[in-house]
Amino acid sequence: MSERSHRSGPKPPTSRMNLWVLVALLALLALTVGSAHLELGPFNVIVSLAIAIAKALLVMTFFMRLNTDSPLLRIVAACGFAWLSVLIALAIADLLTRT
Amino acid sequence: MSLPAEQFDDATQQREAATLGMWSFIATEILFFGVLFAGYAFCRVEFPEAFKEGSRHTDLLLGTAETADLLISSCLIAVAVREVQLGGQRIATWLIGSTAALGLAFLVMHGFEYVSEYHEGLMPGIHYTQSGQGATAMQLFFCLYYFITGFHSLHVTVGVVILLVMARRTYRGDFDQDYHTPLEMSALYWHLVDLVWIFVFPLMYLIGRAG
């Protein structure tokens, strides 16, 4: 098997793994649509964002292969989200602390 | 086996440079959409009720179908890259073609949404017939909705074109176990499109559904 996998990058994940990730993603989709109809107050937002983050992590880890590829890529990916969180956090902090 | 370009020591280094460049591009795309999401967060804190009301005007059924469509397409392209890496060019061609078809289906579904929103008078500045409390602030929701989904659909359109080119190149036998970097990068781009939509869906379609 190893001599058939390509030489310049990490070994590809199995088809079964890809399908399980898809099943998990679709299950999370059903969960987020279902939970959106429940009256949870402020937790509606928290639950739907937590599910979205879980889905994004699944896609990045397995479909985009951050788990097996170079660690440098994980740093670059994390940088994008880190700057984004700074952007949103400071914008909201300004808005919430106005008097 | 195709030789690496002159500036690289070997194929491994060449591939690493390509993936690093692609991920840097993805990080800039995250920030590009991030600005729009930051605008969304800002306006939503200011006008929570208008945003919930706006969200109730979106089509939940189509939105859910579009999300499932993109998730499935992401899985197909991931399997397609794997197939090429293992020498299955024929099945990979079909998988890439199917991914492009799902992308096209997404655009058609979203087109239907835009048409019905136009008829309902939900397009600020073009055709907006909403009235009553919060209708003015709801225009902000719809401006952000059209900007975010519009830019996302633009990315899907570009992605479909790239996927069709990749399907053709895979069919021609340009890629094999040793060299398939363009396909791998295209797949990363397609996953990015999926990633953006994963956040668009709850923020645009789901926030006003409870109660």
Short mmCIF file of C-alpha atoms in Angstrom, two decimals:
data_model
loop_
_atom_site.label_atom_id
_atom_site.label_comp_id
_atom_site.label_asym_id
_atom_site.label_seq_id
_atom_site.Cartn_x
_atom_site.Cartn_y
_atom_site.Cartn_z
CA MET A 1 0.00 0.00 0.00
CA SER A 2 2.71 2.45 0.98
CA GLU A 3 4.47 2.17 -2.37
CA ARG A 4 1.19 3.09 -4.08
CA SER A 5 0.60 6.23 -2.00
CA HIS A 6 2.15 9.36 -3.39
CA ARG A 7 5.68 10.23 -2.49
CA SER A 8 5.58 13.98 -2.04
CA GLY A 9 2.95 14.32 0.69
CA PRO A 10 1.38 12.53 3.66
CA LYS A 11 -0.49 9.29 3.18
CA PRO A 12 -4.14 9.86 2.22
CA PRO A 13 -6.88 8.98 4.73
CA THR A 14 -9.13 5.99 4.03
CA SER A 15 -12.45 6.36 2.18
CA ARG A 16 -14.17 4.99 5.25
CA MET A 17 -12.72 7.81 7.34
CA ASN A 18 -13.95 10.40 4.82
CA LEU A 19 -17.44 8.90 4.87
CA TRP A 20 -17.57 8.86 8.68
CA VAL A 21 -16.62 12.51 8.73
CA LEU A 22 -19.43 13.24 6.26
CA VAL A 23 -21.90 11.30 8.44
CA ALA A 24 -20.77 13.31 11.47
CA LEU A 25 -21.13 16.59 9.54
CA LEU A 26 -24.66 15.74 8.40
CA ALA A 27 -25.60 14.66 11.93
CA LEU A 28 -24.33 18.00 13.25
CA LEU A 29 -26.37 19.77 10.57
CA ALA A 30 -29.53 17.97 11.73
CA LEU A 31 -28.63 18.82 15.33
CA THR A 32 -28.16 22.52 14.62
CA VAL A 33 -31.44 22.80 12.67
CA GLY A 34 -33.24 20.96 15.49
CA SER A 35 -31.72 22.97 18.31
CA ALA A 36 -32.53 26.24 16.51
CA HIS A 37 -36.24 25.48 16.97
CA LEU A 38 -35.93 25.00 20.75
CA GLU A 39 -36.37 28.00 23.01
CA LEU A 40 -32.97 28.17 24.71
CA GLY A 41 -32.61 31.91 25.19
CA PRO A 42 -29.00 33.03 24.80
CA PHE A 43 -27.90 29.40 24.44
CA ASN A 44 -29.40 29.22 20.93
CA VAL A 45 -26.52 31.32 19.64
CA ILE A 46 -23.92 29.49 21.73
CA VAL A 47 -25.12 26.04 20.63
CA SER A 48 -25.32 26.93 16.93
CA LEU A 49 -21.88 28.58 16.94
CA ALA A 50 -20.36 25.65 18.87
CA ILE A 51 -21.79 23.25 16.29
CA ALA A 52 -20.49 25.43 13.42
CA ILE A 53 -17.00 25.44 14.98
CA ALA A 54 -17.14 21.66 15.42
CA LYS A 55 -18.11 21.25 11.75
CA ALA A 56 -15.36 23.62 10.60
CA LEU A 57 -12.78 21.71 12.67
CA LEU A 58 -13.92 18.40 11.18
CA VAL A 59 -13.59 19.77 7.64
CA MET A 60 -10.16 21.29 8.31
CA THR A 61 -8.79 18.29 10.24
CA PHE A 62 -9.88 15.51 7.92
CA PHE A 63 -10.98 16.87 4.53
CA MET A 64 -8.23 19.49 4.39
CA ARG A 65 -5.85 17.02 6.06
CA LEU A 66 -4.41 19.31 8.68
CA ASN A 67 -4.03 16.27 10.95
CA THR A 68 -1.42 14.58 8.76
CA ASP A 69 0.08 17.48 6.82
CA SER A 70 2.92 19.79 7.87
CA PRO A 71 2.50 21.48 11.30
CA LEU A 72 3.31 24.79 9.62
CA LEU A 73 -0.09 24.65 7.91
CA ARG A 74 -1.86 24.31 11.26
CA ILE A 75 -0.10 27.47 12.41
CA VAL A 76 -1.15 29.39 9.27
CA ALA A 77 -4.75 28.20 9.63
CA ALA A 78 -4.79 29.16 13.32
CA CYS A 79 -3.36 32.60 12.47
CA GLY A 80 -6.28 33.41 10.17
CA PHE A 81 -8.81 32.59 12.88
CA ALA A 82 -6.76 34.27 15.62
CA TRP A 83 -6.72 37.62 13.78
CA LEU A 84 -10.40 37.22 13.00
CA SER A 85 -11.22 36.72 16.67
CA VAL A 86 -9.21 39.85 17.55
CA LEU A 87 -11.17 41.80 14.94
CA ILE A 88 -14.56 40.66 16.17
CA ALA A 89 -13.74 40.76 19.89
CA LEU A 90 -12.45 44.34 19.80
CA ALA A 91 -15.34 45.55 17.63
CA ILE A 92 -17.88 44.03 20.00
CA ALA A 93 -16.00 45.18 23.10
CA ASP A 94 -16.21 48.74 21.81
CA LEU A 95 -19.93 48.43 21.17
CA LEU A 96 -20.78 46.82 24.52
CA THR A 97 -18.78 49.28 26.64
CA ARG A 98 -20.19 52.50 25.16
CA THR A 99 -22.02 54.68 27.62
CA MET B 1 7.46 11.55 -12.92
CA SER B 2 7.49 15.27 -13.62
CA LEU B 3 10.58 17.08 -12.41
CA PRO B 4 10.25 19.74 -9.71
CA ALA B 5 10.61 23.35 -10.81
CA GLU B 6 14.17 24.63 -10.82
CA GLN B 7 13.97 26.57 -7.53
CA PHE B 8 13.06 23.47 -5.50
CA ASP B 9 15.27 20.66 -4.23
CA ASP B 10 12.67 17.96 -4.76
CA ALA B 11 8.97 17.27 -5.23
CA THR B 12 8.34 17.22 -1.48
CA GLN B 13 9.67 20.74 -1.04
CA GLN B 14 7.69 21.91 -4.06
CA ARG B 15 4.47 20.48 -2.66
CA GLU B 16 5.13 22.01 0.76
CA ALA B 17 5.63 25.43 -0.83
CA ALA B 18 2.38 25.05 -2.74
CA THR B 19 0.32 24.00 0.29
CA LEU B 20 1.83 26.74 2.44
CA GLY B 21 0.96 29.32 -0.21
CA MET B 22 -2.56 27.96 -0.52
CA TRP B 23 -3.10 28.05 3.23
CA SER B 24 -1.83 31.63 3.38
CA PHE B 25 -4.39 32.48 0.72
CA ILE B 26 -7.08 30.66 2.73
CA ALA B 27 -6.12 32.71 5.81
CA THR B 28 -6.61 35.92 3.82
CA GLU B 29 -9.97 34.63 2.61
CA ILE B 30 -10.97 33.91 6.21
CA LEU B 31 -10.22 37.54 7.00
CA PHE B 32 -12.00 38.76 3.86
CA PHE B 33 -15.22 37.07 4.94
CA GLY B 34 -14.30 37.80 8.55
CA VAL B 35 -14.77 41.52 8.01
CA LEU B 36 -18.31 40.87 6.80
CA PHE B 37 -18.96 38.61 9.77
CA ALA B 38 -17.58 41.27 12.11
CA GLY B 39 -20.01 43.74 10.55
CA TYR B 40 -22.74 41.21 11.11
CA ALA B 41 -21.79 40.76 14.79
CA PHE B 42 -21.71 44.54 15.29
CA CYS B 43 -25.13 45.15 13.71
CA ARG B 44 -26.67 42.16 15.40
CA VAL B 45 -25.67 43.40 18.85
CA GLU B 46 -27.24 46.76 17.96
CA PHE B 47 -30.47 45.37 16.48
CA PRO B 48 -31.06 41.85 17.82
CA GLU B 49 -34.80 41.76 17.16
CA ALA B 50 -34.56 43.04 13.59
CA PHE B 51 -31.93 40.39 12.83
CA LYS B 52 -34.16 37.63 14.21
CA GLU B 53 -37.05 38.94 12.14
CA GLY B 54 -34.87 39.11 9.03
CA SER B 55 -33.64 35.56 9.60
CA ARG B 56 -37.25 34.33 9.71
CA HIS B 57 -37.71 35.63 6.15
CA THR B 58 -34.98 33.33 4.78
CA ASP B 59 -35.84 29.92 3.35
CA LEU B 60 -34.82 27.33 5.96
CA LEU B 61 -35.53 24.30 3.76
CA LEU B 62 -33.39 25.55 0.88
CA GLY B 63 -30.71 26.74 3.30
CA THR B 64 -30.49 23.30 4.91
CA ALA B 65 -30.40 21.59 1.50
CA GLU B 66 -27.61 23.93 0.39
CA THR B 67 -25.59 23.14 3.53
CA ALA B 68 -25.98 19.38 3.02
CA ASP B 69 -25.10 19.87 -0.67
CA LEU B 70 -21.82 21.61 0.14
CA LEU B 71 -20.88 19.15 2.91
CA ILE B 72 -21.39 16.21 0.54
CA SER B 73 -19.43 17.95 -2.23
CA SER B 74 -16.55 18.54 0.18
CA CYS B 75 -16.45 14.83 1.00
CA LEU B 76 -16.52 13.91 -2.71
CA ILE B 77 -13.56 16.12 -3.58
CA ALA B 78 -11.61 14.80 -0.57
CA VAL B 79 -12.18 11.24 -1.82
CA ALA B 80 -11.27 12.34 -5.37
CA VAL B 81 -7.84 13.56 -4.22
CA ARG B 82 -7.34 10.26 -2.41
CA GLU B 83 -8.28 8.28 -5.53
CA VAL B 84 -5.76 10.19 -7.66
CA GLN B 85 -3.10 9.57 -5.03
CA LEU B 86 -3.83 5.86 -5.28
CA GLY B 87 -3.95 5.79 -9.07
CA GLY B 88 -7.72 5.81 -9.65
CA GLN B 89 -7.93 8.60 -12.23
CA ARG B 90 -11.11 7.33 -13.84
CA ILE B 91 -13.22 7.30 -10.67
CA ALA B 92 -11.58 10.56 -9.58
CA THR B 93 -12.76 12.26 -12.79
CA TRP B 94 -16.32 11.25 -11.95
CA LEU B 95 -15.96 12.41 -8.35
CA ILE B 96 -14.61 15.82 -9.39
CA GLY B 97 -17.39 16.16 -11.97
CA SER B 98 -19.98 15.31 -9.31
CA THR B 99 -18.47 17.91 -6.99
CA ALA B 100 -18.82 20.54 -9.73
CA ALA B 101 -22.42 19.42 -10.34
CA LEU B 102 -23.22 19.82 -6.63
CA GLY B 103 -21.65 23.28 -6.74
CA LEU B 104 -23.88 24.15 -9.68
CA ALA B 105 -26.91 22.77 -7.79
CA PHE B 106 -26.00 25.05 -4.89
CA LEU B 107 -25.97 28.08 -7.19
CA VAL B 108 -29.34 27.14 -8.70
CA MET B 109 -30.91 26.71 -5.25
CA HIS B 110 -29.50 30.03 -4.11
CA GLY B 111 -30.75 31.64 -7.31
CA PHE B 112 -34.28 30.49 -6.47
CA GLU B 113 -33.88 32.04 -3.02
CA TYR B 114 -32.83 35.37 -4.48
CA VAL B 115 -35.77 35.37 -6.90
CA SER B 116 -38.35 34.67 -4.19
CA GLU B 117 -36.73 37.26 -1.92
CA TYR B 118 -37.04 39.80 -4.72
CA HIS B 119 -40.73 39.01 -5.09
CA GLU B 120 -41.26 39.27 -1.33
CA GLY B 121 -39.72 42.74 -1.42
CA LEU B 122 -36.68 41.92 0.70
CA MET B 123 -33.99 43.65 -1.34
CA PRO B 124 -32.98 46.96 0.24
CA GLY B 125 -32.40 49.66 -2.37
CA ILE B 126 -33.89 47.56 -5.18
CA HIS B 127 -37.25 46.27 -4.05
CA TYR B 128 -38.00 46.60 -0.35
CA THR B 129 -41.62 46.59 0.74
CA GLN B 130 -41.29 45.69 4.42
CA SER B 131 -42.91 48.05 6.89
CA GLY B 132 -43.59 48.18 10.60
CA GLN B 133 -41.34 48.14 13.64
CA GLY B 134 -37.77 47.12 12.88
CA ALA B 135 -38.21 47.16 9.10
CA THR B 136 -35.56 49.86 8.73
CA ALA B 137 -33.00 48.00 10.82
CA MET B 138 -33.89 44.77 9.02
CA GLN B 139 -32.42 46.33 5.87
CA LEU B 140 -29.02 45.98 7.55
CA PHE B 141 -29.60 42.27 7.96
CA PHE B 142 -30.49 41.91 4.30
CA CYS B 143 -27.57 44.05 3.10
CA LEU B 144 -25.20 41.76 5.01
CA TYR B 145 -27.10 38.72 3.80
CA TYR B 146 -26.67 39.70 0.14
CA PHE B 147 -23.05 40.75 0.56
CA ILE B 148 -22.00 37.59 2.41
CA THR B 149 -24.03 35.10 0.35
CA GLY B 150 -23.26 37.02 -2.85
CA PHE B 151 -19.50 36.90 -2.31
CA HIS B 152 -19.85 33.27 -1.24
CA SER B 153 -21.76 32.41 -4.43
CA LEU B 154 -19.05 34.18 -6.42
CA HIS B 155 -16.49 31.90 -4.75
CA VAL B 156 -18.67 28.87 -5.54
CA THR B 157 -18.83 29.96 -9.19
CA VAL B 158 -15.04 30.29 -9.38
CA GLY B 159 -14.75 26.93 -7.62
CA VAL B 160 -17.04 25.20 -10.13
CA VAL B 161 -14.95 26.52 -13.04
CA ILE B 162 -11.72 25.35 -11.35
CA LEU B 163 -13.25 21.94 -10.63
CA LEU B 164 -14.32 21.52 -14.26
CA VAL B 165 -10.79 22.32 -15.42
CA MET B 166 -9.43 19.82 -12.86
CA ALA B 167 -11.89 17.14 -14.01
CA ARG B 168 -10.69 17.63 -17.58
CA ARG B 169 -7.02 17.51 -16.58
CA THR B 170 -7.59 14.39 -14.46
CA TYR B 171 -9.42 12.78 -17.38
CA ARG B 172 -6.50 13.60 -19.69
CA GLY B 173 -4.17 11.88 -17.23
CA ASP B 174 -2.23 14.98 -16.13
CA PHE B 175 -2.22 13.79 -12.53
CA ASP B 176 -0.82 10.62 -11.00
CA GLN B 177 0.47 9.33 -7.68
CA ASP B 178 3.52 11.58 -7.85
CA TYR B 179 2.09 14.80 -9.20
CA HIS B 180 -1.40 16.14 -8.44
CA THR B 181 -0.68 19.41 -6.62
CA PRO B 182 -3.13 21.53 -8.70
CA LEU B 183 -5.94 19.13 -7.83
CA GLU B 184 -4.98 19.15 -4.15
CA MET B 185 -4.96 22.99 -4.08
CA SER B 186 -8.30 23.16 -5.89
CA ALA B 187 -9.74 20.78 -3.31
CA LEU B 188 -8.48 23.04 -0.50
CA TYR B 189 -10.19 26.00 -2.18
CA TRP B 190 -13.44 24.05 -2.42
CA HIS B 191 -13.25 23.13 1.28
CA LEU B 192 -12.81 26.83 2.06
CA VAL B 193 -16.10 27.56 0.28
CA ASP B 194 -17.69 24.90 2.48
CA LEU B 195 -16.10 26.37 5.63
CA VAL B 196 -17.56 29.82 4.95
CA TRP B 197 -21.02 28.40 4.38
CA ILE B 198 -20.82 26.39 7.64
CA PHE B 199 -20.84 29.77 9.43
CA VAL B 200 -23.26 31.55 7.08
CA PHE B 201 -25.95 28.93 7.63
CA PRO B 202 -26.56 29.29 11.41
CA LEU B 203 -26.01 33.07 11.41
CA MET B 204 -28.36 33.83 8.51
CA TYR B 205 -30.96 31.06 8.56
CA LEU B 206 -31.25 29.82 12.12
CA ILE B 207 -31.11 32.72 14.59
CA GLY B 208 -34.80 33.63 14.64
CA ARG B 209 -36.37 30.18 14.52
CA ALA B 210 -36.97 29.52 18.24
CA GLY B 211 -40.30 30.39 19.80
#
